[in-house]
Amino acid sequence: MTDITFGYFPLTVDDVDTALEFYRDALGLSVLNDVSGNGWRWLSMGVPDQPGVVLVLSAPGAGRSPEDAEVLARLVAKGAGPGPIVFATSDLDAAFERIRATGAEVLQEPMDQPWGPRDCAFRDPAGNLVRINGTA
């Protein structure tokens, strides 16, 4: 039987430094790598208790042609990125208040969903949808 695990999730943002503040300060992720060169930069971030699961933040021009970067930048500006990105926490209310206190755009306060989880939702500074599921 083949063994398969989740490795990383690439997420395009319009400003890597602003996204870093959100994912580090609001969500509590740690920077694993900060790599740059020739005008591009990407960050890999993760949770210390969950090694091997990585979120990679990069600007539209990182590793892409100028034409592709331009198209991607327009999509990011519209908030048309992939997602939602779903995180989980054992204390949803505390996480919600901590994230809201950073000034993040709140899309949904904690509520029970008819499909099961109690969750809340935010937009990151680039407009990507971030959901937080409660695990308790």
mmCIF file of C-alpha atoms in Angstrom:
data_model
loop_
_atom_site.group_PDB
_atom_site.id
_atom_site.type_symbol
_atom_site.label_atom_id
_atom_site.label_comp_id
_atom_site.label_asym_id
_atom_site.label_seq_id
_atom_site.Cartn_x
_atom_site.Cartn_y
_atom_site.Cartn_z
ATOM 1 C CA MET A 1 0.000 0.000 0.000
ATOM 2 C CA THR A 2 1.276 3.467 -0.876
ATOM 3 C CA ASP A 3 1.777 5.842 2.020
ATOM 4 C CA ILE A 4 0.789 9.432 1.313
ATOM 5 C CA THR A 5 0.907 12.508 3.553
ATOM 6 C CA PHE A 6 0.061 16.160 3.141
ATOM 7 C CA GLY A 7 3.202 18.211 2.461
ATOM 8 C CA TYR A 8 2.550 21.876 1.875
ATOM 9 C CA PHE A 9 -0.040 24.329 0.680
ATOM 10 C CA PRO A 10 1.120 27.232 -1.529
ATOM 11 C CA LEU A 11 -0.760 30.475 -0.985
ATOM 12 C CA THR A 12 -0.244 33.580 -3.101
ATOM 13 C CA VAL A 13 -0.403 36.898 -1.271
ATOM 14 C CA ASP A 14 0.073 40.435 -2.514
ATOM 15 C CA ASP A 15 2.450 41.415 0.310
ATOM 16 C CA VAL A 16 4.548 38.719 1.989
ATOM 17 C CA ASP A 17 5.457 40.914 4.998
ATOM 18 C CA THR A 18 1.829 41.781 5.731
ATOM 19 C CA ALA A 19 0.804 38.143 5.322
ATOM 20 C CA LEU A 20 3.633 37.140 7.662
ATOM 21 C CA GLU A 21 2.228 39.387 10.377
ATOM 22 C CA PHE A 22 -1.237 37.805 10.012
ATOM 23 C CA TYR A 23 -0.149 34.164 9.950
ATOM 24 C CA ARG A 24 2.505 34.618 12.666
ATOM 25 C CA ASP A 25 0.859 37.115 15.015
ATOM 26 C CA ALA A 26 -2.831 36.320 14.579
ATOM 27 C CA LEU A 27 -2.712 32.554 13.965
ATOM 28 C CA GLY A 28 0.522 31.707 15.796
ATOM 29 C CA LEU A 29 2.383 29.959 12.975
ATOM 30 C CA SER A 30 6.183 29.849 13.038
ATOM 31 C CA VAL A 31 8.459 30.823 10.154
ATOM 32 C CA LEU A 32 10.286 27.737 8.903
ATOM 33 C CA ASN A 33 12.075 29.286 5.896
ATOM 34 C CA ASP A 34 12.415 32.815 4.508
ATOM 35 C CA VAL A 35 13.896 32.605 1.019
ATOM 36 C CA SER A 36 14.455 35.406 -1.496
ATOM 37 C CA GLY A 37 16.303 36.213 -4.682
ATOM 38 C CA ASN A 38 15.995 38.269 -7.873
ATOM 39 C CA GLY A 39 13.047 40.272 -6.594
ATOM 40 C CA TRP A 40 10.974 37.348 -5.300
ATOM 41 C CA ARG A 41 10.450 35.956 -1.813
ATOM 42 C CA TRP A 42 8.598 33.100 -0.207
ATOM 43 C CA LEU A 43 8.059 32.021 3.373
ATOM 44 C CA SER A 44 7.223 28.605 4.675
ATOM 45 C CA MET A 45 5.295 28.525 7.937
ATOM 46 C CA GLY A 46 4.031 25.800 10.197
ATOM 47 C CA VAL A 47 2.883 24.699 13.616
ATOM 48 C CA PRO A 48 5.616 23.272 15.887
ATOM 49 C CA ASP A 49 3.353 20.414 17.068
ATOM 50 C CA GLN A 50 2.550 19.415 13.481
ATOM 51 C CA PRO A 51 5.854 19.018 11.614
ATOM 52 C CA GLY A 52 5.637 18.342 7.917
ATOM 53 C CA VAL A 53 2.488 20.395 7.319
ATOM 54 C CA VAL A 54 3.602 23.652 5.744
ATOM 55 C CA LEU A 55 1.907 26.795 4.437
ATOM 56 C CA VAL A 56 4.038 28.545 1.796
ATOM 57 C CA LEU A 57 3.385 32.266 1.286
ATOM 58 C CA SER A 58 4.677 33.882 -1.881
ATOM 59 C CA ALA A 59 4.089 36.972 -3.971
ATOM 60 C CA PRO A 60 2.570 36.518 -7.443
ATOM 61 C CA GLY A 61 5.950 36.905 -9.162
ATOM 62 C CA ALA A 62 7.786 34.207 -7.206
ATOM 63 C CA GLY A 63 8.783 31.481 -9.658
ATOM 64 C CA ARG A 64 6.406 32.607 -12.399
ATOM 65 C CA SER A 65 6.682 34.404 -15.710
ATOM 66 C CA PRO A 66 5.880 38.140 -15.648
ATOM 67 C CA GLU A 67 2.690 37.445 -17.594
ATOM 68 C CA ASP A 68 1.505 34.771 -15.176
ATOM 69 C CA ALA A 69 2.488 36.949 -12.214
ATOM 70 C CA GLU A 70 0.378 39.812 -13.543
ATOM 71 C CA VAL A 71 -2.681 37.597 -13.995
ATOM 72 C CA LEU A 72 -2.222 36.047 -10.562
ATOM 73 C CA ALA A 73 -1.769 39.473 -8.939
ATOM 74 C CA ARG A 74 -5.116 40.565 -10.380
ATOM 75 C CA LEU A 75 -6.813 37.434 -8.997
ATOM 76 C CA VAL A 76 -5.266 37.967 -5.561
ATOM 77 C CA ALA A 77 -6.437 41.597 -5.581
ATOM 78 C CA LYS A 78 -9.992 40.330 -6.142
ATOM 79 C CA GLY A 79 -9.725 37.841 -3.255
ATOM 80 C CA ALA A 80 -10.107 35.022 -5.777
ATOM 81 C CA GLY A 81 -7.422 32.793 -4.302
ATOM 82 C CA PRO A 82 -7.812 29.141 -3.377
ATOM 83 C CA GLY A 83 -9.520 28.179 -0.249
ATOM 84 C CA PRO A 84 -10.750 28.339 2.258
ATOM 85 C CA ILE A 85 -7.678 27.435 4.249
ATOM 86 C CA VAL A 86 -9.000 25.608 7.296
ATOM 87 C CA PHE A 87 -7.206 25.531 10.641
ATOM 88 C CA ALA A 88 -8.376 23.833 13.839
ATOM 89 C CA THR A 89 -8.121 24.751 17.500
ATOM 90 C CA SER A 90 -9.286 23.376 20.813
ATOM 91 C CA ASP A 91 -10.378 26.874 21.982
ATOM 92 C CA LEU A 92 -12.264 28.499 19.123
ATOM 93 C CA ASP A 93 -13.559 31.468 21.115
ATOM 94 C CA ALA A 94 -10.090 32.428 22.375
ATOM 95 C CA ALA A 95 -8.608 32.053 18.890
ATOM 96 C CA PHE A 96 -11.404 34.166 17.409
ATOM 97 C CA GLU A 97 -10.842 36.978 19.921
ATOM 98 C CA ARG A 98 -7.061 36.868 19.467
ATOM 99 C CA ILE A 99 -7.354 37.045 15.676
ATOM 100 C CA ARG A 100 -10.033 39.746 15.770
ATOM 101 C CA ALA A 101 -7.857 41.839 18.125
ATOM 102 C CA THR A 102 -5.179 42.010 15.415
ATOM 103 C CA GLY A 103 -7.617 43.857 13.158
ATOM 104 C CA ALA A 104 -8.225 40.949 10.774
ATOM 105 C CA GLU A 105 -11.366 41.195 8.679
ATOM 106 C CA VAL A 106 -14.059 39.081 10.373
ATOM 107 C CA LEU A 107 -16.356 37.240 7.970
ATOM 108 C CA GLN A 108 -18.150 35.095 10.531
ATOM 109 C CA GLU A 109 -18.160 34.953 14.312
ATOM 110 C CA PRO A 110 -18.039 31.480 15.931
ATOM 111 C CA MET A 111 -21.192 29.498 15.132
ATOM 112 C CA ASP A 112 -22.378 25.918 14.849
ATOM 113 C CA GLN A 113 -22.529 24.752 11.242
ATOM 114 C CA PRO A 114 -25.277 22.374 10.077
ATOM 115 C CA TRP A 115 -22.595 20.064 8.592
ATOM 116 C CA GLY A 116 -20.875 19.591 11.952
ATOM 117 C CA PRO A 117 -18.136 21.918 13.109
ATOM 118 C CA ARG A 118 -18.372 25.076 15.138
ATOM 119 C CA ASP A 119 -16.239 27.568 13.260
ATOM 120 C CA CYS A 120 -15.438 31.169 12.432
ATOM 121 C CA ALA A 121 -13.977 32.874 9.359
ATOM 122 C CA PHE A 122 -11.613 35.703 8.455
ATOM 123 C CA ARG A 123 -9.894 37.115 5.402
ATOM 124 C CA ASP A 124 -6.126 37.358 5.480
ATOM 125 C CA PRO A 125 -4.633 40.711 4.389
ATOM 126 C CA ALA A 126 -4.469 39.483 0.761
ATOM 127 C CA GLY A 127 -8.159 38.535 0.779
ATOM 128 C CA ASN A 128 -7.752 34.759 1.146
ATOM 129 C CA LEU A 129 -10.532 33.047 3.120
ATOM 130 C CA VAL A 130 -9.378 31.491 6.393
ATOM 131 C CA ARG A 131 -11.703 29.322 8.495
ATOM 132 C CA ILE A 132 -10.977 28.101 12.036
ATOM 133 C CA ASN A 133 -12.743 24.949 13.223
ATOM 134 C CA GLY A 134 -13.225 24.196 16.886
ATOM 135 C CA THR A 135 -12.096 20.709 17.876
ATOM 136 C CA ALA A 136 -13.654 20.482 21.355
#
